[in-house]
Amino acid sequence: MYRPVLAALLPLLAAGAAMSADAPDYSPLQLYEGAWKVVMPTPVGLPLSVGMVNSCGRVGVNFACQQALAGVPGAMTIFLPTAVRGKWRTQIVSGDGLVDGAPGELTIDGPVWTFLSQERTATGVSWTRNVNQFAGADRIHFEVAKSSDGKTWILDVAGDELRVPGP
């Protein structure tokens, strides 16, 4: 009775062992964990500062971060590993549990992390690129730009995220 079950499970166990040998490096993604202060200019030129808390961790073979802005839980980003080291598929789930937009991708190249996504609109395709430039583990400069062709980018918003020291 147990032999057929064991025979059926062995290939799955072997695949799991092979996957763990080539497991993705989740440590860069863990940098998002914790409390941050987000500072960015407003249309009238005054800086806006808001508190943000990222709760991050492994979920199976994936990784997820849920953000809370000013104490209000918001969207969760799910990072799915790809076969290419430093590249991740991403999917955002809104605070009310709905998938927010098409899947995107994240490329981690040292301190420069580039999120790229596209969305079909009534007039074609709209691209969004979010570049995070890390300056150590406690500061991120971000720039979000939009494009209609994936080549020419118009800056939408930029700012800085500064880690808030823990108690």
XYZ file of C-alpha atoms in Angstrom:
167
model
C 0.000 0.000 0.000
C 2.747 2.505 0.877
C 5.073 1.608 -1.998
C 2.914 3.129 -4.785
C 2.487 6.325 -2.763
C 6.214 6.488 -2.033
C 7.023 5.831 -5.692
C 4.702 8.669 -6.698
C 6.212 11.069 -4.139
C 9.899 10.387 -4.855
C 10.032 12.483 -8.058
C 8.347 15.370 -6.231
C 10.761 15.105 -3.315
C 13.716 15.014 -5.712
C 12.405 18.085 -7.526
C 12.022 19.864 -4.191
C 15.594 18.985 -3.225
C 16.875 20.245 -6.576
C 14.905 23.451 -6.152
C 16.338 24.043 -2.678
C 19.869 23.612 -4.066
C 19.157 26.403 -6.572
C 16.851 28.350 -4.257
C 16.468 32.052 -4.917
C 18.323 34.502 -2.704
C 15.567 36.237 -0.753
C 17.930 38.333 1.382
C 17.796 41.468 -0.814
C 13.988 41.500 -0.624
C 14.202 41.403 3.168
C 15.691 44.932 3.017
C 12.139 46.289 2.611
C 11.104 44.980 6.054
C 10.448 47.519 8.778
C 9.374 51.087 9.444
C 10.176 53.884 7.000
C 9.512 57.586 6.573
C 8.567 58.484 2.992
C 9.465 62.035 1.947
C 8.494 63.502 -1.428
C 7.558 66.908 -2.824
C 3.947 67.932 -3.333
C 2.573 69.915 -6.288
C 2.934 73.124 -4.249
C 6.587 72.372 -3.493
C 6.231 71.476 0.177
C 7.588 68.102 1.237
C 5.129 65.408 2.233
C 6.268 63.027 4.947
C 4.314 59.900 5.812
C 5.077 56.836 7.888
C 5.193 53.457 6.166
C 5.599 49.969 7.613
C 6.503 46.982 5.443
C 5.722 43.519 6.795
C 7.691 41.051 4.665
C 8.450 37.361 4.604
C 8.526 34.062 2.765
C 5.279 32.494 1.642
C 6.181 29.053 0.285
C 8.686 29.603 -2.535
C 7.485 33.196 -2.920
C 8.111 36.354 -0.920
C 5.561 39.020 -0.002
C 5.526 42.511 1.490
C 2.410 44.267 2.734
C 2.635 48.023 3.165
C 0.782 50.146 5.676
C 0.816 53.902 5.026
C 0.050 56.180 7.972
C -1.091 53.081 9.878
C -3.566 51.939 7.210
C -2.846 48.482 5.729
C -2.629 48.702 1.964
C -1.392 46.722 -0.978
C 0.692 43.569 -0.841
C 3.375 42.842 -3.410
C 4.089 39.186 -4.095
C 7.536 38.368 -5.510
C 7.750 35.137 -7.515
C 11.239 33.813 -8.312
C 12.261 33.227 -11.922
C 14.991 31.034 -13.383
C 17.237 34.123 -13.667
C 18.979 35.188 -10.457
C 18.060 38.776 -9.531
C 14.845 38.745 -11.579
C 11.413 38.363 -10.025
C 7.835 38.388 -11.293
C 5.652 40.654 -9.198
C 1.951 40.867 -8.551
C 0.227 43.520 -6.489
C -2.877 42.650 -4.498
C -4.865 45.645 -3.246
C -5.922 46.086 0.359
C -9.385 44.760 -0.478
C -7.925 41.554 -1.935
C -8.220 42.336 -5.642
C -5.380 41.842 -8.108
C -4.116 45.303 -9.016
C -2.921 45.424 -12.616
C -1.037 42.944 -14.732
C 1.975 41.055 -13.379
C 5.208 43.009 -13.478
C 8.875 42.275 -13.104
C 11.647 43.321 -10.757
C 15.293 43.336 -11.741
C 17.808 43.682 -8.908
C 21.189 44.921 -10.109
C 23.190 45.669 -6.975
C 21.751 48.793 -5.328
C 19.478 49.559 -8.312
C 16.113 47.818 -8.315
C 13.843 48.366 -11.318
C 10.160 47.486 -11.212
C 8.530 47.430 -14.650
C 4.874 46.851 -15.439
C 2.502 47.457 -18.295
C -1.223 47.803 -18.455
C -3.574 47.669 -21.416
C -5.695 50.795 -21.726
C -8.410 51.916 -24.131
C -5.746 53.724 -26.173
C -3.008 51.062 -26.109
C -0.425 50.149 -23.496
C 0.747 52.188 -20.533
C 4.095 51.404 -18.875
C 5.200 52.203 -15.331
C 8.820 52.051 -14.189
C 9.768 52.426 -10.538
C 13.521 52.658 -9.940
C 14.714 52.232 -6.353
C 18.306 53.321 -5.696
C 19.516 51.963 -2.354
C 22.120 53.948 -0.401
C 22.935 51.302 2.176
C 20.195 49.426 4.016
C 18.470 52.504 5.457
C 17.803 54.842 2.521
C 16.025 54.375 -0.808
C 15.656 57.063 -3.462
C 12.735 56.225 -5.747
C 11.593 57.577 -9.096
C 8.341 56.497 -10.736
C 7.987 57.253 -14.445
C 5.288 56.575 -17.059
C 5.605 55.748 -20.749
C 3.313 54.995 -23.664
C 6.000 53.129 -25.635
C 8.300 51.612 -22.986
C 11.193 53.782 -24.229
C 10.401 57.442 -23.535
C 9.753 58.052 -19.844
C 8.081 60.978 -18.061
C 8.831 61.345 -14.354
C 5.640 61.059 -12.319
C 6.909 61.203 -8.739
C 10.216 60.921 -6.883
C 11.230 60.872 -3.261
C 13.136 59.130 -0.527
C 12.383 56.399 1.974
C 14.368 56.621 5.216
C 14.409 53.727 7.672
C 13.023 54.625 11.090
C 15.219 53.160 13.838
C 13.525 50.460 15.879
C 12.992 50.678 19.630
